[in-house]
Amino acid sequence: MNEDFDIDRELQELVSGSPEIGGDLGLKCADIDAGFARLQLEVAGDPKLRSLSTTTRIAIIGGTAVASLLFAAAAMGRLDLGDLLTSADILFTLSLVAAGLVALLLSVRPMHRPPLDPRVMLGVAGLLAVGVPLFHALVPHTTGSHVSMGGASHAFGCLARGFAVALPTLIVARVLDRGGHGGTSSAGFAAIAAGATGLAALDLSCSLVSVEHIVLGHAPLIVALLLAYLGLSRLGRPLSARRAT
Amino acid sequence: MGEAPSDEDLVRAWIGGDEAAFRALYERYAPQLTRIMRRTVSREQDIQDIVQQTFLNVHRARKDFDLKRRFRPWIMTIALNVKREHFRRKQRRPEHEMPEYDLPDQGDGDTAHSRLERMAEAEAVRAALATLSEGQRTVIELHWFGENSFAEVAEIVGANVSAVKVRAHRGYKQLRMLLVKQ
């Protein structure tokens, strides 16, 4: 017996038996005029950058991240891509690039795509914000030019530098944000993408490789940026809106 | 007399700078979206907000529209996502509430009594729909009230046609049972 056929036949019976309940619940002409006038006002006040295509927005945010990263590495006198590409540490940097890219794609996921399961999103966010940085902190670096010293004492300086590098990417991502699937998850993934940029910059520039320094000064960067950004966004909203959610 | 332009023709014209085409799309889809939302959302202000936000999102995303694809599933997906997001922000699902809206007149014979009857019927459908799982409710909203084919519904919800039919089958069965009881 073909199961699809059974469902088709039964569905047809069920649907044909469904009455048109409640009549036409659509709009009246006057409502259409008023609604379109209101829409035109909203469209006129909407920042034009949000109407760029998703591909263009990804290119702008990704370009900002790469530019920030290269600028930071050059400013800190550590831009030696030749050395990086031939060292075993390239895996660390690539893992951060991949994390940033995934977070970026999730942050700009357009509304015409079906939403992803919130549990999957939470799992991916956890992996990107905590898993990748911990992997980065706990697996020993191999680059010979790095020195294992300094410990926790320079941790705050690295966190601050990471924040500074991440900031332009985060600002650009938020300016281009359309407020798509879940405002918080969109903002959260933008913060993760920006944090990955900051972490990659630290990876390229910091010469301290002791586990305690990386655990305290590098690994918390994404989570710290995420919490700071979400906290500030919440504080920045009117009290009435905070109560509503 | 010429045929009315297709949705896709209107979108093409709109992207090319013809604002009248956007108005035509609004006239075509705002009533449909309102009708679909009124089946499951009872607060008139929520319904208006969802429909307006849908069109604002359509406007923002117009350059993402693939002209080789159909507009209808595209806007329906946006509308459903806007509705989901609207209720997520309010931290509640589109639940059964007392209605606040005035139903539109159906014509000369539409008396206050028949409008009250229609409101009661619409409310009964909303209450029955609220008992379904989100997956079943969405499929039924799109198929029954939105008059989309199962293939279109599958495209909108991002599932395959067989899975959508199974959800619809279970949902319609439960709905029929509930509505017949009343």
Coordinates of N, CA, C and O in Angstrom, one line a residue, chain A residues 23-187:
Chain A
G23 N -15.9 33.9 7.2 CA -16.0 34.7 6.0 C -14.6 35.3 5.7 O -13.6 34.9 6.2
D24 N -14.7 36.4 4.9 CA -13.4 37.1 4.5 C -12.9 38.0 5.6 O -13.6 38.9 6.1
L25 N -11.7 37.6 6.1 CA -11.2 38.4 7.3 C -10.1 39.4 6.8 O -9.2 39.8 7.5
G26 N -10.1 39.7 5.5 CA -9.1 40.6 4.9 C -9.2 42.0 5.2 O -10.0 42.4 6.1
L27 N -8.6 42.9 4.5 CA -8.6 44.3 4.7 C -9.6 45.0 3.8 O -9.9 44.5 2.8
K28 N -10.1 46.1 4.3 CA -10.9 47.0 3.5 C -10.0 48.0 2.7 O -8.9 48.2 3.1
C29 N -10.6 48.6 1.7 CA -9.8 49.5 0.9 C -9.2 50.6 1.7 O -8.0 51.0 1.5
A30 N -9.9 51.2 2.6 CA -9.4 52.3 3.4 C -8.2 51.8 4.3 O -7.3 52.6 4.5
D31 N -8.3 50.6 4.8 CA -7.2 50.1 5.6 C -6.0 49.9 4.7 O -4.9 50.2 5.2
I32 N -6.1 49.5 3.4 CA -5.0 49.4 2.6 C -4.3 50.7 2.3 O -3.1 50.8 2.4
D33 N -5.1 51.8 2.1 CA -4.5 53.1 1.9 C -3.7 53.6 3.1 O -2.6 54.0 3.0
A34 N -4.4 53.4 4.3 CA -3.7 53.8 5.5 C -2.5 53.0 5.8 O -1.5 53.5 6.2
G35 N -2.6 51.7 5.6 CA -1.5 50.8 5.9 C -0.3 51.1 5.0 O 0.8 51.1 5.4
F36 N -0.6 51.4 3.7 CA 0.5 51.6 2.7 C 1.2 53.0 3.1 O 2.4 53.1 3.0
A37 N 0.3 53.9 3.5 CA 0.9 55.3 3.8 C 1.8 55.1 5.0 O 2.9 55.7 5.1
R38 N 1.4 54.3 6.0 CA 2.3 54.0 7.2 C 3.5 53.3 6.8 O 4.6 53.6 7.3
L39 N 3.4 52.4 5.9 CA 4.6 51.6 5.4 C 5.6 52.5 4.7 O 6.8 52.4 4.9
Q40 N 5.0 53.4 3.9 CA 5.9 54.4 3.2 C 6.7 55.2 4.1 O 7.9 55.5 3.9
L41 N 6.1 55.6 5.2 CA 6.8 56.4 6.3 C 7.9 55.6 6.9 O 9.0 56.1 7.1
E42 N 7.6 54.3 7.2 CA 8.6 53.5 7.8 C 9.8 53.2 6.9 O 10.9 53.2 7.3
V43 N 9.4 53.0 5.6 CA 10.5 52.7 4.6 C 11.3 54.0 4.4 O 12.6 53.8 4.4
A44 N 10.7 55.1 4.4 CA 11.5 56.4 4.3 C 12.5 56.6 5.4 O 13.6 57.1 5.3
G45 N 12.1 56.1 6.6 CA 12.9 56.3 7.8 C 13.9 55.2 8.0 O 14.7 55.2 9.0
D46 N 13.8 54.2 7.2 CA 14.7 53.0 7.4 C 16.1 53.2 6.8 O 16.1 53.6 5.6
P47 N 17.1 53.0 7.5 CA 18.5 53.2 7.0 C 18.7 52.4 5.7 O 18.4 51.2 5.6
K48 N 19.2 53.1 4.7 CA 19.3 52.4 3.3 C 20.3 51.3 3.3 O 20.2 50.3 2.6
L49 N 21.3 51.3 4.3 CA 22.3 50.3 4.3 C 21.7 48.9 4.6 O 22.2 47.9 4.2
R50 N 20.6 48.9 5.3 CA 19.9 47.6 5.6 C 19.3 47.0 4.4 O 19.0 45.8 4.4
S51 N 19.1 47.8 3.3 CA 18.5 47.2 2.1 C 19.5 46.7 1.1 O 19.2 46.2 0.1
L52 N 20.8 46.7 1.5 CA 21.8 46.1 0.7 C 21.6 44.6 0.6 O 21.0 44.0 1.6
S53 N 22.0 43.9 -0.4 CA 21.8 42.5 -0.5 C 22.6 41.8 0.6 O 23.6 42.3 1.1
T54 N 22.2 40.6 0.9 CA 22.9 39.8 2.0 C 24.3 39.5 1.6 O 25.2 39.6 2.4
T55 N 24.5 39.2 0.3 CA 25.9 39.0 -0.2 C 26.8 40.2 0.0 O 27.9 40.1 0.5
T56 N 26.2 41.4 -0.3 CA 27.0 42.6 -0.1 C 27.3 42.9 1.3 O 28.4 43.3 1.7
R57 N 26.3 42.6 2.2 CA 26.5 42.9 3.6 C 27.6 41.9 4.2 O 28.4 42.4 5.0
I58 N 27.5 40.7 3.7 CA 28.6 39.7 4.2 C 29.9 40.2 3.7 O 30.9 40.2 4.5
A59 N 30.0 40.7 2.5 CA 31.3 41.2 2.0 C 31.8 42.4 2.8 O 33.0 42.5 3.1
I60 N 30.9 43.3 3.1 CA 31.3 44.5 3.9 C 31.8 44.1 5.3 O 32.8 44.6 5.7
I61 N 31.0 43.3 6.0 CA 31.4 42.9 7.3 C 32.7 42.1 7.3 O 33.6 42.3 8.1
G62 N 32.7 41.1 6.4 CA 33.9 40.3 6.3 C 35.2 41.1 6.0 O 36.2 40.9 6.5
G63 N 35.0 42.1 5.0 CA 36.1 43.0 4.7 C 36.5 43.8 5.8 O 37.8 44.0 6.0
T64 N 35.6 44.3 6.6 CA 36.0 45.1 7.8 C 36.8 44.2 8.8 O 37.8 44.7 9.4
A65 N 36.3 43.0 9.0 CA 37.1 42.1 9.9 C 38.5 41.8 9.4 O 39.4 41.9 10.2
V66 N 38.6 41.5 8.1 CA 40.0 41.2 7.6 C 40.9 42.5 7.7 O 42.0 42.4 8.1
A67 N 40.3 43.7 7.3 CA 41.0 44.9 7.4 C 41.5 45.2 8.8 O 42.6 45.6 9.1
S68 N 40.5 45.0 9.8 CA 40.9 45.3 11.2 C 42.0 44.4 11.7 O 42.9 44.8 12.4
L69 N 41.9 43.1 11.3 CA 42.9 42.1 11.6 C 44.3 42.4 11.1 O 45.3 42.4 11.8
L70 N 44.3 42.8 9.8 CA 45.6 43.1 9.2 C 46.2 44.4 9.8 O 47.4 44.4 10.0
F71 N 45.3 45.3 10.0 CA 45.8 46.6 10.5 C 46.4 46.4 11.9 O 47.4 46.9 12.3
A72 N 45.6 45.6 12.7 CA 46.1 45.4 14.1 C 47.4 44.6 14.1 O 48.3 45.0 14.9
A73 N 47.5 43.6 13.3 CA 48.7 42.8 13.3 C 49.9 43.7 12.8 O 51.0 43.6 13.3
A74 N 49.7 44.5 11.8 CA 50.7 45.4 11.3 C 51.1 46.4 12.3 O 52.3 46.7 12.5
A75 N 50.1 47.0 13.0 CA 50.4 48.0 14.0 C 51.2 47.4 15.2 O 52.0 48.1 15.8
M76 N 51.0 46.2 15.4 CA 51.6 45.6 16.6 C 53.0 44.9 16.1 O 53.6 44.2 16.9
G77 N 53.3 45.2 14.8 CA 54.6 44.7 14.3 C 54.7 43.2 14.2 O 55.8 42.7 14.3
R78 N 53.6 42.5 14.1 CA 53.7 41.1 14.0 C 53.1 40.5 12.7 O 52.7 39.3 12.7
L79 N 53.0 41.3 11.7 CA 52.4 40.8 10.5 C 53.4 40.1 9.6 O 54.1 40.6 8.8
D80 N 53.5 38.8 9.9 CA 54.4 38.0 9.1 C 53.6 36.8 8.6 O 53.6 35.7 9.1
L81 N 52.9 37.0 7.5 CA 52.0 36.0 7.0 C 52.7 34.8 6.5 O 52.3 33.7 6.6
G82 N 54.0 35.0 5.9 CA 54.8 33.9 5.4 C 55.1 32.9 6.6 O 54.9 31.7 6.4
D83 N 55.4 33.5 7.7 CA 55.7 32.7 8.9 C 54.5 31.9 9.4 O 54.5 30.8 9.7
L84 N 53.4 32.7 9.4 CA 52.1 32.1 9.8 C 51.7 30.9 8.9 O 51.3 29.9 9.4
L85 N 51.8 31.1 7.6 CA 51.3 30.1 6.7 C 52.1 28.8 6.8 O 51.6 27.7 6.5
T86 N 53.4 28.9 7.1 CA 54.2 27.7 7.2 C 54.3 27.1 8.5 O 54.8 26.0 8.7
S87 N 53.7 27.8 9.6 CA 53.8 27.2 10.9 C 52.6 26.3 11.2 O 51.5 26.5 10.5
A88 N 52.7 25.5 12.2 CA 51.6 24.6 12.6 C 50.5 25.4 13.2 O 49.3 24.9 13.3
D89 N 50.7 26.7 13.6 CA 49.7 27.5 14.3 C 48.6 28.0 13.3 O 47.6 28.5 13.7
I90 N 48.9 27.7 12.0 CA 47.9 28.1 11.0 C 46.5 27.5 11.3 O 45.5 28.1 11.1
L91 N 46.5 26.3 12.0 CA 45.3 25.6 12.3 C 44.5 26.5 13.3 O 43.2 26.5 13.2
F92 N 45.2 27.1 14.3 CA 44.5 27.9 15.2 C 43.8 29.1 14.5 O 42.6 29.4 14.8
T93 N 44.6 29.7 13.7 CA 44.0 30.9 13.0 C 42.9 30.5 12.1 O 41.8 31.2 12.0
L94 N 43.0 29.4 11.4 CA 42.0 28.9 10.5 C 40.7 28.6 11.3 O 39.6 28.8 10.8
S95 N 40.9 28.0 12.5 CA 39.7 27.6 13.3 C 39.0 28.9 13.7 O 37.7 29.0 13.7
L96 N 39.7 30.0 13.9 CA 39.1 31.3 14.3 C 38.4 31.9 13.0 O 37.3 32.5 13.2
V97 N 39.0 31.8 11.9 CA 38.4 32.3 10.7 C 37.1 31.6 10.4 O 36.1 32.2 10.1
A98 N 37.2 30.2 10.5 CA 35.9 29.4 10.3 C 34.9 29.8 11.3 O 33.7 30.0 10.9
A99 N 35.2 30.0 12.6 CA 34.2 30.3 13.6 C 33.6 31.7 13.3 O 32.4 31.9 13.3
G100 N 34.5 32.6 12.9 CA 34.0 34.0 12.5 C 33.0 33.9 11.3 O 32.0 34.6 11.3
L101 N 33.4 33.1 10.4 CA 32.6 33.0 9.1 C 31.2 32.4 9.4 O 30.2 32.9 9.0
V102 N 31.2 31.3 10.2 CA 29.9 30.7 10.6 C 29.0 31.7 11.3 O 27.8 31.8 11.1
A103 N 29.7 32.4 12.3 CA 28.9 33.3 13.1 C 28.4 34.5 12.2 O 27.2 34.9 12.4
L104 N 29.2 34.9 11.3 CA 28.7 36.0 10.4 C 27.5 35.5 9.6 O 26.5 36.3 9.4
L105 N 27.6 34.3 9.0 CA 26.5 33.8 8.2 C 25.2 33.7 9.0 O 24.1 34.0 8.5
L106 N 25.4 33.2 10.3 CA 24.2 33.1 11.1 C 23.6 34.5 11.5 O 22.4 34.6 11.6
S107 N 24.5 35.4 11.7 CA 24.0 36.8 12.1 C 23.3 37.5 11.0 O 22.4 38.3 11.3
V108 N 23.6 37.2 9.7 CA 22.9 37.9 8.6 C 21.8 37.0 8.0 O 21.3 37.4 6.9
R109 N 21.5 35.8 8.5 CA 20.6 34.9 7.9 C 19.3 35.7 7.6 O 18.6 36.2 8.5
P110 N 18.9 35.7 6.3 CA 17.7 36.6 6.0 C 16.4 36.0 6.4 O 16.3 34.8 6.6
M111 N 15.4 36.8 6.5 CA 14.1 36.4 7.0 C 13.3 35.5 6.0 O 12.3 35.0 6.3
H112 N 13.8 35.5 4.7 CA 13.1 34.7 3.8 C 13.6 33.2 3.8 O 13.1 32.4 3.0
R113 N 14.5 32.9 4.7 CA 14.9 31.5 4.9 C 14.3 31.0 6.2 O 14.1 31.8 7.2
P114 N 13.9 29.7 6.2 CA 13.2 29.2 7.4 C 14.2 29.3 8.6 O 15.4 29.2 8.4
P115 N 13.7 29.5 9.8 CA 14.5 29.7 11.0 C 15.2 28.4 11.3 O 14.7 27.3 11.0
L116 N 16.3 28.4 12.0 CA 17.0 27.2 12.5 C 16.5 26.9 13.9 O 16.0 27.8 14.6
D117 N 16.6 25.6 14.2 CA 16.2 25.2 15.6 C 16.9 26.0 16.6 O 18.2 26.0 16.6
P118 N 16.2 26.6 17.6 CA 16.9 27.4 18.6 C 17.9 26.6 19.4 O 19.0 27.2 19.8
R119 N 17.7 25.3 19.6 CA 18.7 24.5 20.4 C 19.9 24.3 19.6 O 21.0 24.4 20.1
V120 N 19.8 24.2 18.2 CA 21.0 24.1 17.4 C 21.8 25.4 17.4 O 23.0 25.4 17.5
M121 N 21.0 26.5 17.3 CA 21.7 27.8 17.4 C 22.4 28.0 18.7 O 23.6 28.5 18.7
L122 N 21.8 27.6 19.8 CA 22.5 27.7 21.1 C 23.7 26.9 21.1 O 24.8 27.3 21.6
G123 N 23.6 25.6 20.6 CA 24.8 24.7 20.6 C 25.9 25.3 19.8 O 27.1 25.3 20.2
V124 N 25.6 25.9 18.6 CA 26.6 26.4 17.7 C 27.2 27.7 18.4 O 28.4 27.8 18.4
A125 N 26.4 28.5 19.0 CA 26.9 29.7 19.7 C 27.9 29.3 20.8 O 28.9 29.9 21.0
G126 N 27.5 28.2 21.6 CA 28.4 27.7 22.6 C 29.7 27.2 22.1 O 30.8 27.5 22.6
L127 N 29.6 26.5 21.0 CA 30.8 25.9 20.4 C 31.8 27.1 19.9 O 33.0 27.0 20.2
L128 N 31.1 28.1 19.3 CA 32.0 29.1 18.7 C 32.5 30.1 19.8 O 33.7 30.5 19.7
A129 N 31.7 30.4 20.8 CA 32.1 31.3 21.8 C 33.0 30.7 22.9 O 33.8 31.4 23.5
V130 N 32.8 29.4 23.2 CA 33.5 28.8 24.3 C 34.4 27.7 23.8 O 35.6 27.7 24.1
G131 N 33.9 26.8 22.9 CA 34.6 25.7 22.5 C 35.9 26.0 21.7 O 37.0 25.6 22.1
V132 N 35.8 26.8 20.7 CA 36.9 27.2 19.9 C 38.0 27.9 20.7 O 39.2 27.6 20.6
P133 N 37.6 29.0 21.5 CA 38.6 29.7 22.3 C 39.3 28.7 23.3 O 40.5 28.8 23.5
L134 N 38.6 27.8 23.9 CA 39.2 26.9 24.8 C 40.2 25.9 24.1 O 41.3 25.7 24.6
F135 N 39.8 25.5 23.0 CA 40.7 24.6 22.1 C 41.9 25.4 21.9 O 43.1 24.9 22.0
H136 N 41.7 26.7 21.5 CA 42.8 27.6 21.2 C 43.7 27.7 22.4 O 45.0 27.8 22.3
A137 N 43.1 27.8 23.6 CA 43.9 28.1 24.8 C 44.6 26.8 25.3 O 45.8 26.9 25.8
L138 N 44.0 25.7 25.2 CA 44.5 24.5 25.9 C 45.4 23.6 25.1 O 46.3 22.9 25.6
V139 N 45.3 23.8 23.7 CA 46.3 23.0 22.9 C 47.5 23.8 22.7 O 47.5 25.0 22.4
P140 N 48.7 23.3 23.0 CA 49.9 24.1 23.0 C 50.3 24.7 21.6 O 50.1 24.0 20.6
H141 N 50.7 25.9 21.6 CA 51.2 26.6 20.4 C 52.6 26.1 20.1 O 53.3 25.6 21.0
T142 N 52.9 26.1 18.8 CA 54.2 25.5 18.4 C 55.2 26.6 17.9 O 56.3 26.3 17.7
T143 N 54.7 27.8 17.6 CA 55.5 28.8 17.0 C 56.7 29.1 17.9 O 56.5 29.5 19.0
G144 N 57.9 29.0 17.3 CA 59.1 29.2 18.1 C 59.3 30.6 18.6 O 60.0 30.8 19.6
S145 N 58.8 31.5 17.8 CA 59.0 32.9 18.2 C 58.3 33.3 19.5 O 58.5 34.4 20.1
H146 N 57.3 32.5 19.8 CA 56.5 32.9 21.0 C 57.3 32.5 22.3 O 58.1 31.5 22.3
V147 N 57.1 33.2 23.3 CA 57.8 32.9 24.6 C 56.7 32.5 25.7 O 55.7 33.1 25.7
S148 N 57.1 31.5 26.5 CA 56.1 31.1 27.5 C 56.4 31.9 28.8 O 57.2 31.4 29.6
M149 N 55.9 33.1 28.9 CA 56.1 33.9 30.1 C 55.0 34.9 30.3 O 54.2 35.0 29.4
G150 N 55.0 35.6 31.4 CA 54.1 36.7 31.5 C 52.8 36.3 32.2 O 52.3 37.1 33.0
G151 N 52.4 35.1 32.0 CA 51.2 34.5 32.7 C 50.0 35.5 32.7 O 49.7 36.1 31.7
A152 N 49.4 35.7 33.9 CA 48.2 36.4 34.0 C 48.4 37.9 34.0 O 47.4 38.7 33.7
S153 N 49.6 38.4 34.2 CA 49.8 39.8 34.4 C 49.4 40.6 33.2 O 49.0 41.8 33.3
H154 N 49.5 40.1 32.0 CA 49.2 40.9 30.8 C 47.9 40.6 30.2 O 47.5 41.0 29.1
A155 N 47.1 39.8 31.0 CA 45.8 39.3 30.4 C 44.9 40.5 30.1 O 44.2 40.5 29.0
F156 N 44.8 41.4 31.0 CA 43.8 42.5 30.8 C 44.2 43.3 29.5 O 43.3 43.7 28.8
G157 N 45.5 43.5 29.3 CA 45.9 44.3 28.2 C 45.5 43.6 26.9 O 45.1 44.2 25.9
C158 N 45.7 42.3 26.9 CA 45.3 41.5 25.6 C 43.8 41.6 25.4 O 43.3 41.8 24.3
L159 N 43.0 41.4 26.5 CA 41.6 41.5 26.4 C 41.2 42.9 25.8 O 40.3 43.0 24.9
A160 N 41.8 43.9 26.3 CA 41.5 45.3 25.8 C 41.8 45.4 24.4 O 41.1 46.0 23.6
R161 N 43.0 44.9 24.0 CA 43.4 45.0 22.5 C 42.4 44.2 21.7 O 42.0 44.7 20.6
G162 N 42.0 43.0 22.1 CA 41.1 42.2 21.4 C 39.8 42.9 21.2 O 39.2 42.9 20.1
F163 N 39.3 43.6 22.3 CA 38.1 44.4 22.2 C 38.2 45.5 21.1 O 37.3 45.7 20.3
A164 N 39.3 46.2 21.2 CA 39.5 47.3 20.2 C 39.5 46.8 18.8 O 38.9 47.4 17.9
V165 N 40.1 45.6 18.5 CA 40.1 45.1 17.2 C 38.7 44.6 16.7 O 38.3 44.8 15.6
A166 N 38.0 44.1 17.7 CA 36.7 43.5 17.4 C 35.6 44.6 17.1 O 34.7 44.4 16.4
L167 N 35.8 45.8 17.8 CA 34.8 46.8 17.7 C 34.4 47.2 16.3 O 33.1 47.3 16.1
P168 N 35.3 47.6 15.4 CA 34.8 48.0 14.1 C 33.9 47.0 13.4 O 32.9 47.3 12.8
T169 N 34.3 45.7 13.5 CA 33.5 44.7 12.9 C 32.1 44.6 13.5 O 31.0 44.5 12.8
L170 N 32.0 44.7 14.8 CA 30.7 44.7 15.5 C 29.9 45.9 15.1 O 28.7 45.7 14.9
I171 N 30.5 47.0 15.1 CA 29.7 48.3 14.7 C 29.2 48.1 13.3 O 28.0 48.4 13.1
V172 N 30.0 47.7 12.4 CA 29.5 47.6 11.0 C 28.4 46.5 10.9 O 27.4 46.7 10.2
A173 N 28.6 45.4 11.6 CA 27.6 44.3 11.5 C 26.2 44.9 12.1 O 25.2 44.6 11.5
R174 N 26.3 45.7 13.1 CA 25.0 46.2 13.7 C 24.4 47.2 12.8 O 23.2 47.3 12.7
V175 N 25.2 48.0 12.2 CA 24.7 49.1 11.3 C 23.9 48.4 10.1 O 22.9 48.9 9.6
L176 N 24.5 47.3 9.6 CA 23.9 46.6 8.5 C 22.8 45.6 8.9 O 22.2 45.0 8.0
D177 N 22.6 45.4 10.2 CA 21.6 44.4 10.6 C 20.2 44.8 10.3 O 19.8 45.9 10.5
R178 N 19.5 43.8 9.8 CA 18.1 44.0 9.4 C 17.1 43.6 10.5 O 15.9 43.6 10.3
G179 N 17.7 43.1 11.6 CA 16.8 42.6 12.7 C 16.0 41.4 12.3 O 14.8 41.3 12.4
G180 N 16.8 40.4 11.7 CA 16.1 39.2 11.2 C 15.7 38.2 12.2 O 15.1 38.6 13.2
H181 N 16.1 37.0 12.0 CA 15.6 35.9 12.9 C 16.1 36.2 14.3 O 17.3 36.0 14.6
G182 N 15.3 36.5 15.2 CA 15.6 36.7 16.6 C 16.7 37.8 16.8 O 17.8 37.6 16.5
G183 N 16.2 39.0 17.2 CA 17.1 40.1 17.4 C 18.4 39.7 18.2 O 19.5 40.1 17.9
T184 N 18.1 39.0 19.3 CA 19.2 38.7 20.2 C 20.2 37.7 19.5 O 21.4 37.9 19.7
S185 N 19.7 36.7 18.8 CA 20.6 35.7 18.2 C 21.4 36.4 17.1 O 22.6 36.1 16.9
S186 N 20.8 37.3 16.4 CA 21.5 38.0 15.3 C 22.6 38.8 15.9 O 23.7 38.8 15.4
A187 N 22.3 39.6 17.0 CA 23.3 40.4 17.6 C 24.4 39.5 18.3 O 25.5 39.9 18.2

